[in-house]
Amino acid sequence: KVDRKGNIYIVEGYKHSVRKLNSKGEPIWKIGGAGPGKDYKDIPNGSGEGPGEFDYPEGITVDETGNVYVVDSGNDRIQKFDANGKFILAFHKDKEKSFSPEKIIIGKDNYLYISEYSEINQFKSNGEFVASLIKTQDHIVDFAQDSKGNFYILSSEFRKSKKLGKYDSKGEFITELDIPRKEDKPLIIHLASLMKDGIYSATFPVTILTSLLPEVHKARLFTRYPLKEPWQLKWFLGALLIGIVIVGYLLIDTRRRYNKISPRVFWITFTFLLAVIGLPSYLIFRPKGVIIPCPKCTRKKLIYLLPCPYCG
């Protein structure tokens, strides 16, 4: 998750911790951590139930003031922290009822929306339960909300139905959206995010899936293979030139000495040339990630840094 200032929030489930990094990837604070190793889960105090402790945290979101909400899945609760990582409160749906939170977002109305298996619950920022908004027949894998407050739900049955469920802001079912794909292409949904009412999904580094609603902004989604620095191109071209010169010399010298080029020598030199060209090519032109221009401020940012860190 990324806030408006470009700070990055990372949930480390198996390390039972949450980290905050600045836009350069430098650490700001860390909450939680693994236990002493006495428990098979290796969680703090054997349970991770204390303030600022976690038992396999899963989801995270940040509000406009910098408050952080973490889904503490193993403890069936949500923990709230301020922008400095200081514990504020922890809350459940109902102490007398089961609560298994998984994903969390902040809606356009500033309410918290939390999914638990087959339903989405609405909470206030102080942890007060408001309502059970949406109930489905299947496990909710991921969900998001557009600018009009409509919800889009990715369920566990997506692989069979190839449809996303659409609900209004009150939780009423609207329709199912077909996700087109080519039959010979694998369909893997890793995440779903909404930006300018477009539905995006991607796996990294190069498999990209996208579906844009026909009536909305046609944002572009593509992979990019950039040269990171100008010196890299010079280094690559230099290495290529050296490789060609060496291979050319070996072939010419072999031809001059033996009046022919044996297949063995040819393949050795050919393999050498591939190594000289291939390694720099991989280091320089390997996929950098999935990049999408923000429809609002037009700056390009990696899809896993949504929402746009420049304009939110």
PDB file of N, CA and C in Angstrom, residues 55-147:
ATOM      1  N   ASP A  55      -0.425 -11.894  14.458  1.00  0.00           N
ATOM      2  CA  ASP A  55      -0.422 -13.321  14.150  1.00  0.00           C
ATOM      3  C   ASP A  55      -0.848 -13.459  12.690  1.00  0.00           C
ATOM      4  N   TYR A  56       0.132 -13.505  11.803  1.00  0.00           N
ATOM      5  CA  TYR A  56      -0.088 -13.557  10.357  1.00  0.00           C
ATOM      6  C   TYR A  56      -0.971 -12.402   9.865  1.00  0.00           C
ATOM      7  N   PRO A  57      -0.474 -11.167   9.939  1.00  0.00           N
ATOM      8  CA  PRO A  57      -1.235 -10.040   9.374  1.00  0.00           C
ATOM      9  C   PRO A  57      -1.387 -10.214   7.874  1.00  0.00           C
ATOM     10  N   GLU A  58      -2.497  -9.727   7.329  1.00  0.00           N
ATOM     11  CA  GLU A  58      -2.783  -9.988   5.913  1.00  0.00           C
ATOM     12  C   GLU A  58      -3.039  -8.726   5.106  1.00  0.00           C
ATOM     13  N   GLY A  59      -4.003  -7.899   5.501  1.00  0.00           N
ATOM     14  CA  GLY A  59      -4.350  -6.714   4.728  1.00  0.00           C
ATOM     15  C   GLY A  59      -3.924  -5.441   5.424  1.00  0.00           C
ATOM     16  N   ILE A  60      -3.844  -4.353   4.650  1.00  0.00           N
ATOM     17  CA  ILE A  60      -3.452  -3.068   5.217  1.00  0.00           C
ATOM     18  C   ILE A  60      -4.034  -1.942   4.379  1.00  0.00           C
ATOM     19  N   THR A  61      -4.362  -0.830   5.017  1.00  0.00           N
ATOM     20  CA  THR A  61      -4.800   0.366   4.302  1.00  0.00           C
ATOM     21  C   THR A  61      -4.420   1.587   5.123  1.00  0.00           C
ATOM     22  N   VAL A  62      -4.424   2.751   4.485  1.00  0.00           N
ATOM     23  CA  VAL A  62      -4.009   3.999   5.129  1.00  0.00           C
ATOM     24  C   VAL A  62      -5.029   5.073   4.811  1.00  0.00           C
ATOM     25  N   ASP A  63      -5.443   5.862   5.828  1.00  0.00           N
ATOM     26  CA  ASP A  63      -6.401   6.931   5.561  1.00  0.00           C
ATOM     27  C   ASP A  63      -5.679   8.227   5.216  1.00  0.00           C
ATOM     28  N   GLU A  64      -6.425   9.294   4.982  1.00  0.00           N
ATOM     29  CA  GLU A  64      -5.852  10.551   4.516  1.00  0.00           C
ATOM     30  C   GLU A  64      -4.959  11.221   5.551  1.00  0.00           C
ATOM     31  N   THR A  65      -5.168  10.932   6.825  1.00  0.00           N
ATOM     32  CA  THR A  65      -4.351  11.532   7.880  1.00  0.00           C
ATOM     33  C   THR A  65      -3.128  10.691   8.220  1.00  0.00           C
ATOM     34  N   GLY A  66      -2.974   9.558   7.559  1.00  0.00           N
ATOM     35  CA  GLY A  66      -1.816   8.708   7.794  1.00  0.00           C
ATOM     36  C   GLY A  66      -2.030   7.579   8.770  1.00  0.00           C
ATOM     37  N   ASN A  67      -3.245   7.455   9.316  1.00  0.00           N
ATOM     38  CA  ASN A  67      -3.536   6.334  10.206  1.00  0.00           C
ATOM     39  C   ASN A  67      -3.498   5.021   9.425  1.00  0.00           C
ATOM     40  N   VAL A  68      -2.936   4.008  10.042  1.00  0.00           N
ATOM     41  CA  VAL A  68      -2.742   2.716   9.384  1.00  0.00           C
ATOM     42  C   VAL A  68      -3.649   1.669  10.022  1.00  0.00           C
ATOM     43  N   TYR A  69      -4.356   0.925   9.186  1.00  0.00           N
ATOM     44  CA  TYR A  69      -5.247  -0.141   9.651  1.00  0.00           C
ATOM     45  C   TYR A  69      -4.700  -1.469   9.137  1.00  0.00           C
ATOM     46  N   VAL A  70      -4.449  -2.390  10.055  1.00  0.00           N
ATOM     47  CA  VAL A  70      -3.848  -3.672   9.698  1.00  0.00           C
ATOM     48  C   VAL A  70      -4.798  -4.810  10.051  1.00  0.00           C
ATOM     49  N   VAL A  71      -5.008  -5.708   9.097  1.00  0.00           N
ATOM     50  CA  VAL A  71      -5.821  -6.899   9.345  1.00  0.00           C
ATOM     51  C   VAL A  71      -4.946  -7.937  10.042  1.00  0.00           C
ATOM     52  N   ASP A  72      -5.179  -8.125  11.320  1.00  0.00           N
ATOM     53  CA  ASP A  72      -4.449  -9.107  12.116  1.00  0.00           C
ATOM     54  C   ASP A  72      -5.230 -10.420  12.070  1.00  0.00           C
ATOM     55  N   SER A  73      -5.054 -11.157  10.984  1.00  0.00           N
ATOM     56  CA  SER A  73      -5.918 -12.307  10.681  1.00  0.00           C
ATOM     57  C   SER A  73      -5.907 -13.373  11.762  1.00  0.00           C
ATOM     58  N   GLY A  74      -4.712 -13.719  12.261  1.00  0.00           N
ATOM     59  CA  GLY A  74      -4.620 -14.788  13.235  1.00  0.00           C
ATOM     60  C   GLY A  74      -5.304 -14.484  14.552  1.00  0.00           C
ATOM     61  N   ASN A  75      -5.462 -13.199  14.857  1.00  0.00           N
ATOM     62  CA  ASN A  75      -6.129 -12.786  16.095  1.00  0.00           C
ATOM     63  C   ASN A  75      -7.551 -12.287  15.850  1.00  0.00           C
ATOM     64  N   ASP A  76      -8.019 -12.401  14.603  1.00  0.00           N
ATOM     65  CA  ASP A  76      -9.397 -12.022  14.258  1.00  0.00           C
ATOM     66  C   ASP A  76      -9.723 -10.594  14.689  1.00  0.00           C
ATOM     67  N   ARG A  77      -8.849  -9.667  14.335  1.00  0.00           N
ATOM     68  CA  ARG A  77      -9.059  -8.278  14.739  1.00  0.00           C
ATOM     69  C   ARG A  77      -8.409  -7.328  13.744  1.00  0.00           C
ATOM     70  N   ILE A  78      -8.729  -6.046  13.907  1.00  0.00           N
ATOM     71  CA  ILE A  78      -8.095  -4.978  13.142  1.00  0.00           C
ATOM     72  C   ILE A  78      -7.336  -4.105  14.127  1.00  0.00           C
ATOM     73  N   GLN A  79      -6.096  -3.768  13.807  1.00  0.00           N
ATOM     74  CA  GLN A  79      -5.325  -2.859  14.649  1.00  0.00           C
ATOM     75  C   GLN A  79      -5.132  -1.531  13.923  1.00  0.00           C
ATOM     76  N   LYS A  80      -5.258  -0.452  14.672  1.00  0.00           N
ATOM     77  CA  LYS A  80      -5.117   0.890  14.116  1.00  0.00           C
ATOM     78  C   LYS A  80      -3.905   1.567  14.745  1.00  0.00           C
ATOM     79  N   PHE A  81      -3.082   2.190  13.895  1.00  0.00           N
ATOM     80  CA  PHE A  81      -1.883   2.892  14.337  1.00  0.00           C
ATOM     81  C   PHE A  81      -1.869   4.293  13.727  1.00  0.00           C
ATOM     82  N   ASP A  82      -1.165   5.222  14.391  1.00  0.00           N
ATOM     83  CA  ASP A  82      -1.040   6.552  13.806  1.00  0.00           C
ATOM     84  C   ASP A  82       0.090   6.552  12.784  1.00  0.00           C
ATOM     85  N   ALA A  83       0.369   7.724  12.212  1.00  0.00           N
ATOM     86  CA  ALA A  83       1.361   7.825  11.144  1.00  0.00           C
ATOM     87  C   ALA A  83       2.769   7.477  11.616  1.00  0.00           C
ATOM     88  N   ASN A  84       2.998   7.544  12.931  1.00  0.00           N
ATOM     89  CA  ASN A  84       4.312   7.229  13.491  1.00  0.00           C
ATOM     90  C   ASN A  84       4.417   5.781  13.961  1.00  0.00           C
ATOM     91  N   GLY A  85       3.359   5.011  13.718  1.00  0.00           N
ATOM     92  CA  GLY A  85       3.380   3.609  14.113  1.00  0.00           C
ATOM     93  C   GLY A  85       2.965   3.358  15.546  1.00  0.00           C
ATOM     94  N   LYS A  86       2.407   4.378  16.201  1.00  0.00           N
ATOM     95  CA  LYS A  86       1.962   4.223  17.590  1.00  0.00           C
ATOM     96  C   LYS A  86       0.579   3.580  17.630  1.00  0.00           C
ATOM     97  N   PHE A  87       0.424   2.581  18.483  1.00  0.00           N
ATOM     98  CA  PHE A  87      -0.840   1.857  18.600  1.00  0.00           C
ATOM     99  C   PHE A  87      -1.951   2.779  19.093  1.00  0.00           C
ATOM    100  N   ILE A  88      -3.127   2.700  18.444  1.00  0.00           N
ATOM    101  CA  ILE A  88      -4.289   3.500  18.843  1.00  0.00           C
ATOM    102  C   ILE A  88      -5.366   2.607  19.436  1.00  0.00           C
ATOM    103  N   LEU A  89      -5.793   1.606  18.670  1.00  0.00           N
ATOM    104  CA  LEU A  89      -6.834   0.706  19.168  1.00  0.00           C
ATOM    105  C   LEU A  89      -6.863  -0.577  18.348  1.00  0.00           C
ATOM    106  N   ALA A  90      -7.581  -1.554  18.887  1.00  0.00           N
ATOM    107  CA  ALA A  90      -7.843  -2.807  18.176  1.00  0.00           C
ATOM    108  C   ALA A  90      -9.325  -3.100  18.302  1.00  0.00           C
ATOM    109  N   PHE A  91      -9.932  -3.628  17.245  1.00  0.00           N
ATOM    110  CA  PHE A  91     -11.370  -3.884  17.313  1.00  0.00           C
ATOM    111  C   PHE A  91     -11.751  -5.147  16.554  1.00  0.00           C
ATOM    112  N   HIS A  92     -12.899  -5.699  16.954  1.00  0.00           N
ATOM    113  CA  HIS A  92     -13.484  -6.886  16.345  1.00  0.00           C
ATOM    114  C   HIS A  92     -14.847  -6.504  15.772  1.00  0.00           C
ATOM    115  N   LYS A  93     -15.433  -7.427  15.063  1.00  0.00           N
ATOM    116  CA  LYS A  93     -16.806  -7.232  14.589  1.00  0.00           C
ATOM    117  C   LYS A  93     -17.777  -7.312  15.753  1.00  0.00           C
ATOM    118  N   ASP A  94     -17.675  -8.367  16.517  1.00  0.00           N
ATOM    119  CA  ASP A  94     -18.519  -8.588  17.688  1.00  0.00           C
ATOM    120  C   ASP A  94     -17.817  -9.638  18.537  1.00  0.00           C
ATOM    121  N   LYS A  95     -17.590  -9.329  19.794  1.00  0.00           N
ATOM    122  CA  LYS A  95     -16.852 -10.241  20.661  1.00  0.00           C
ATOM    123  C   LYS A  95     -17.537 -11.594  20.801  1.00  0.00           C
ATOM    124  N   GLU A  96     -18.851 -11.610  20.626  1.00  0.00           N
ATOM    125  CA  GLU A  96     -19.592 -12.854  20.798  1.00  0.00           C
ATOM    126  C   GLU A  96     -19.775 -13.608  19.485  1.00  0.00           C
ATOM    127  N   LYS A  97     -19.331 -13.020  18.381  1.00  0.00           N
ATOM    128  CA  LYS A  97     -19.467 -13.673  17.085  1.00  0.00           C
ATOM    129  C   LYS A  97     -18.091 -13.841  16.449  1.00  0.00           C
ATOM    130  N   SER A  98     -17.980 -14.845  15.599  1.00  0.00           N
ATOM    131  CA  SER A  98     -16.709 -15.087  14.924  1.00  0.00           C
ATOM    132  C   SER A  98     -16.422 -13.972  13.924  1.00  0.00           C
ATOM    133  N   PHE A  99     -15.150 -13.668  13.760  1.00  0.00           N
ATOM    134  CA  PHE A  99     -14.733 -12.608  12.849  1.00  0.00           C
ATOM    135  C   PHE A  99     -13.393 -13.018  12.258  1.00  0.00           C
ATOM    136  N   SER A 100     -13.361 -13.215  10.941  1.00  0.00           N
ATOM    137  CA  SER A 100     -12.138 -13.654  10.266  1.00  0.00           C
ATOM    138  C   SER A 100     -11.797 -12.686   9.142  1.00  0.00           C
ATOM    139  N   PRO A 101     -11.275 -11.513   9.473  1.00  0.00           N
ATOM    140  CA  PRO A 101     -10.992 -10.492   8.458  1.00  0.00           C
ATOM    141  C   PRO A 101      -9.860 -10.908   7.527  1.00  0.00           C
ATOM    142  N   GLU A 102      -9.953 -10.459   6.263  1.00  0.00           N
ATOM    143  CA  GLU A 102      -8.933 -10.797   5.278  1.00  0.00           C
ATOM    144  C   GLU A 102      -8.420  -9.563   4.541  1.00  0.00           C
ATOM    145  N   LYS A 103      -9.318  -8.818   3.895  1.00  0.00           N
ATOM    146  CA  LYS A 103      -8.927  -7.639   3.128  1.00  0.00           C
ATOM    147  C   LYS A 103      -9.597  -6.405   3.714  1.00  0.00           C
ATOM    148  N   ILE A 104      -8.979  -5.246   3.522  1.00  0.00           N
ATOM    149  CA  ILE A 104      -9.533  -4.007   4.052  1.00  0.00           C
ATOM    150  C   ILE A 104      -9.266  -2.854   3.090  1.00  0.00           C
ATOM    151  N   ILE A 105     -10.258  -1.991   2.907  1.00  0.00           N
ATOM    152  CA  ILE A 105     -10.091  -0.767   2.127  1.00  0.00           C
ATOM    153  C   ILE A 105     -10.811   0.366   2.846  1.00  0.00           C
ATOM    154  N   ILE A 106     -10.475   1.592   2.489  1.00  0.00           N
ATOM    155  CA  ILE A 106     -11.211   2.760   2.967  1.00  0.00           C
ATOM    156  C   ILE A 106     -12.065   3.254   1.813  1.00  0.00           C
ATOM    157  N   GLY A 107     -13.372   3.308   2.018  1.00  0.00           N
ATOM    158  CA  GLY A 107     -14.289   3.686   0.959  1.00  0.00           C
ATOM    159  C   GLY A 107     -14.304   5.174   0.685  1.00  0.00           C
ATOM    160  N   LYS A 108     -15.043   5.555  -0.341  1.00  0.00           N
ATOM    161  CA  LYS A 108     -15.171   6.963  -0.707  1.00  0.00           C
ATOM    162  C   LYS A 108     -15.888   7.762   0.370  1.00  0.00           C
ATOM    163  N   ASP A 109     -16.650   7.080   1.220  1.00  0.00           N
ATOM    164  CA  ASP A 109     -17.361   7.728   2.319  1.00  0.00           C
ATOM    165  C   ASP A 109     -16.559   7.693   3.612  1.00  0.00           C
ATOM    166  N   ASN A 110     -15.278   7.277   3.517  1.00  0.00           N
ATOM    167  CA  ASN A 110     -14.352   7.204   4.653  1.00  0.00           C
ATOM    168  C   ASN A 110     -14.699   6.116   5.664  1.00  0.00           C
ATOM    169  N   TYR A 111     -15.619   5.232   5.319  1.00  0.00           N
ATOM    170  CA  TYR A 111     -15.868   4.062   6.149  1.00  0.00           C
ATOM    171  C   TYR A 111     -14.836   2.983   5.813  1.00  0.00           C
ATOM    172  N   LEU A 112     -14.592   2.109   6.769  1.00  0.00           N
ATOM    173  CA  LEU A 112     -13.736   0.954   6.525  1.00  0.00           C
ATOM    174  C   LEU A 112     -14.592  -0.192   6.002  1.00  0.00           C
ATOM    175  N   TYR A 113     -14.126  -0.849   4.957  1.00  0.00           N
ATOM    176  CA  TYR A 113     -14.821  -2.017   4.418  1.00  0.00           C
ATOM    177  C   TYR A 113     -13.872  -3.207   4.524  1.00  0.00           C
ATOM    178  N   ILE A 114     -14.329  -4.221   5.244  1.00  0.00           N
ATOM    179  CA  ILE A 114     -13.481  -5.362   5.569  1.00  0.00           C
ATOM    180  C   ILE A 114     -14.156  -6.645   5.102  1.00  0.00           C
ATOM    181  N   SER A 115     -13.430  -7.438   4.343  1.00  0.00           N
ATOM    182  CA  SER A 115     -13.988  -8.708   3.870  1.00  0.00           C
ATOM    183  C   SER A 115     -13.612  -9.829   4.826  1.00  0.00           C
ATOM    184  N   GLU A 116     -14.539 -10.761   4.999  1.00  0.00           N
ATOM    185  CA  GLU A 116     -14.263 -11.990   5.745  1.00  0.00           C
ATOM    186  C   GLU A 116     -14.982 -13.138   5.047  1.00  0.00           C
ATOM    187  N   TYR A 117     -14.222 -13.937   4.407  1.00  0.00           N
ATOM    188  CA  TYR A 117     -14.659 -15.076   3.612  1.00  0.00           C
ATOM    189  C   TYR A 117     -15.718 -14.704   2.575  1.00  0.00           C
ATOM    190  N   SER A 118     -17.005 -14.675   2.928  1.00  0.00           N
ATOM    191  CA  SER A 118     -18.043 -14.467   1.913  1.00  0.00           C
ATOM    192  C   SER A 118     -18.880 -13.213   2.154  1.00  0.00           C
ATOM    193  N   GLU A 119     -18.383 -12.281   2.968  1.00  0.00           N
ATOM    194  CA  GLU A 119     -19.137 -11.053   3.186  1.00  0.00           C
ATOM    195  C   GLU A 119     -18.210  -9.869   3.392  1.00  0.00           C
ATOM    196  N   ILE A 120     -18.779  -8.685   3.194  1.00  0.00           N
ATOM    197  CA  ILE A 120     -18.042  -7.443   3.400  1.00  0.00           C
ATOM    198  C   ILE A 120     -18.758  -6.637   4.474  1.00  0.00           C
ATOM    199  N   ASN A 121     -18.008  -6.250   5.512  1.00  0.00           N
ATOM    200  CA  ASN A 121     -18.568  -5.516   6.636  1.00  0.00           C
ATOM    201  C   ASN A 121     -18.128  -4.062   6.609  1.00  0.00           C
ATOM    202  N   GLN A 122     -18.990  -3.204   7.127  1.00  0.00           N
ATOM    203  CA  GLN A 122     -18.729  -1.768   7.166  1.00  0.00           C
ATOM    204  C   GLN A 122     -18.458  -1.339   8.615  1.00  0.00           C
ATOM    205  N   PHE A 123     -17.373  -0.590   8.806  1.00  0.00           N
ATOM    206  CA  PHE A 123     -16.991  -0.099  10.125  1.00  0.00           C
ATOM    207  C   PHE A 123     -16.701   1.398  10.058  1.00  0.00           C
ATOM    208  N   LYS A 124     -16.807   2.056  11.208  1.00  0.00           N
ATOM    209  CA  LYS A 124     -16.332   3.424  11.341  1.00  0.00           C
ATOM    210  C   LYS A 124     -14.844   3.385  11.670  1.00  0.00           C
ATOM    211  N   SER A 125     -14.190   4.528  11.535  1.00  0.00           N
ATOM    212  CA  SER A 125     -12.748   4.564  11.776  1.00  0.00           C
ATOM    213  C   SER A 125     -12.390   4.320  13.236  1.00  0.00           C
ATOM    214  N   ASN A 126     -13.365   4.480  14.142  1.00  0.00           N
ATOM    215  CA  ASN A 126     -13.115   4.213  15.562  1.00  0.00           C
ATOM    216  C   ASN A 126     -13.343   2.748  15.928  1.00  0.00           C
ATOM    217  N   GLY A 127     -13.630   1.923  14.927  1.00  0.00           N
ATOM    218  CA  GLY A 127     -13.813   0.500  15.159  1.00  0.00           C
ATOM    219  C   GLY A 127     -15.243   0.073  15.390  1.00  0.00           C
ATOM    220  N   GLU A 128     -16.164   1.012  15.349  1.00  0.00           N
ATOM    221  CA  GLU A 128     -17.570   0.679  15.580  1.00  0.00           C
ATOM    222  C   GLU A 128     -18.156  -0.032  14.365  1.00  0.00           C
ATOM    223  N   PHE A 129     -18.754  -1.184  14.601  1.00  0.00           N
ATOM    224  CA  PHE A 129     -19.383  -1.945  13.523  1.00  0.00           C
ATOM    225  C   PHE A 129     -20.656  -1.236  13.067  1.00  0.00           C
ATOM    226  N   VAL A 130     -20.828  -1.116  11.739  1.00  0.00           N
ATOM    227  CA  VAL A 130     -21.996  -0.439  11.178  1.00  0.00           C
ATOM    228  C   VAL A 130     -22.984  -1.448  10.610  1.00  0.00           C
ATOM    229  N   ALA A 131     -22.522  -2.248   9.661  1.00  0.00           N
ATOM    230  CA  ALA A 131     -23.437  -3.193   9.015  1.00  0.00           C
ATOM    231  C   ALA A 131     -22.668  -4.257   8.257  1.00  0.00           C
ATOM    232  N   SER A 132     -23.329  -5.374   8.036  1.00  0.00           N
ATOM    233  CA  SER A 132     -22.832  -6.392   7.123  1.00  0.00           C
ATOM    234  C   SER A 132     -23.399  -6.044   5.756  1.00  0.00           C
ATOM    235  N   LEU A 133     -22.560  -5.478   4.894  1.00  0.00           N
ATOM    236  CA  LEU A 133     -23.050  -4.833   3.679  1.00  0.00           C
ATOM    237  C   LEU A 133     -23.338  -5.810   2.543  1.00  0.00           C
ATOM    238  N   ILE A 134     -22.403  -6.690   2.260  1.00  0.00           N
ATOM    239  CA  ILE A 134     -22.528  -7.595   1.116  1.00  0.00           C
ATOM    240  C   ILE A 134     -22.273  -9.026   1.562  1.00  0.00           C
ATOM    241  N   LYS A 135     -23.133  -9.932   1.121  1.00  0.00           N
ATOM    242  CA  LYS A 135     -22.949 -11.352   1.383  1.00  0.00           C
ATOM    243  C   LYS A 135     -23.001 -12.104   0.063  1.00  0.00           C
ATOM    244  N   THR A 136     -22.042 -12.983  -0.141  1.00  0.00           N
ATOM    245  CA  THR A 136     -21.972 -13.760  -1.376  1.00  0.00           C
ATOM    246  C   THR A 136     -21.993 -15.253  -1.049  1.00  0.00           C
ATOM    247  N   GLN A 137     -22.081 -16.057  -2.102  1.00  0.00           N
ATOM    248  CA  GLN A 137     -22.081 -17.503  -1.929  1.00  0.00           C
ATOM    249  C   GLN A 137     -20.667 -18.076  -1.919  1.00  0.00           C
ATOM    250  N   ASP A 138     -19.712 -17.286  -2.400  1.00  0.00           N
ATOM    251  CA  ASP A 138     -18.350 -17.779  -2.560  1.00  0.00           C
ATOM    252  C   ASP A 138     -17.366 -16.960  -1.744  1.00  0.00           C
ATOM    253  N   HIS A 139     -16.174 -17.496  -1.627  1.00  0.00           N
ATOM    254  CA  HIS A 139     -15.108 -16.818  -0.897  1.00  0.00           C
ATOM    255  C   HIS A 139     -14.677 -15.560  -1.647  1.00  0.00           C
ATOM    256  N   ILE A 140     -14.630 -14.429  -0.957  1.00  0.00           N
ATOM    257  CA  ILE A 140     -14.196 -13.170  -1.560  1.00  0.00           C
ATOM    258  C   ILE A 140     -12.673 -13.117  -1.519  1.00  0.00           C
ATOM    259  N   VAL A 141     -12.054 -13.199  -2.691  1.00  0.00           N
ATOM    260  CA  VAL A 141     -10.604 -13.179  -2.789  1.00  0.00           C
ATOM    261  C   VAL A 141     -10.078 -11.756  -2.727  1.00  0.00           C
ATOM    262  N   ASP A 142     -10.749 -10.836  -3.404  1.00  0.00           N
ATOM    263  CA  ASP A 142     -10.327  -9.439  -3.424  1.00  0.00           C
ATOM    264  C   ASP A 142     -11.531  -8.585  -3.788  1.00  0.00           C
ATOM    265  N   PHE A 143     -11.472  -7.306  -3.430  1.00  0.00           N
ATOM    266  CA  PHE A 143     -12.552  -6.397  -3.793  1.00  0.00           C
ATOM    267  C   PHE A 143     -12.018  -4.974  -3.836  1.00  0.00           C
ATOM    268  N   ALA A 144     -12.735  -4.106  -4.528  1.00  0.00           N
ATOM    269  CA  ALA A 144     -12.333  -2.711  -4.657  1.00  0.00           C
ATOM    270  C   ALA A 144     -13.582  -1.866  -4.871  1.00  0.00           C
ATOM    271  N   GLN A 145     -13.405  -0.554  -4.818  1.00  0.00           N
ATOM    272  CA  GLN A 145     -14.526   0.370  -4.953  1.00  0.00           C
ATOM    273  C   GLN A 145     -14.174   1.452  -5.959  1.00  0.00           C
ATOM    274  N   ASP A 146     -15.134   1.815  -6.830  1.00  0.00           N
ATOM    275  CA  ASP A 146     -14.868   2.861  -7.809  1.00  0.00           C
ATOM    276  C   ASP A 146     -15.266   4.231  -7.264  1.00  0.00           C
ATOM    277  N   SER A 147     -15.140   5.259  -8.104  1.00  0.00           N
ATOM    278  CA  SER A 147     -15.390   6.633  -7.666  1.00  0.00           C
ATOM    279  C   SER A 147     -16.844   6.893  -7.318  1.00  0.00           C
TER     280      SER A 147
END
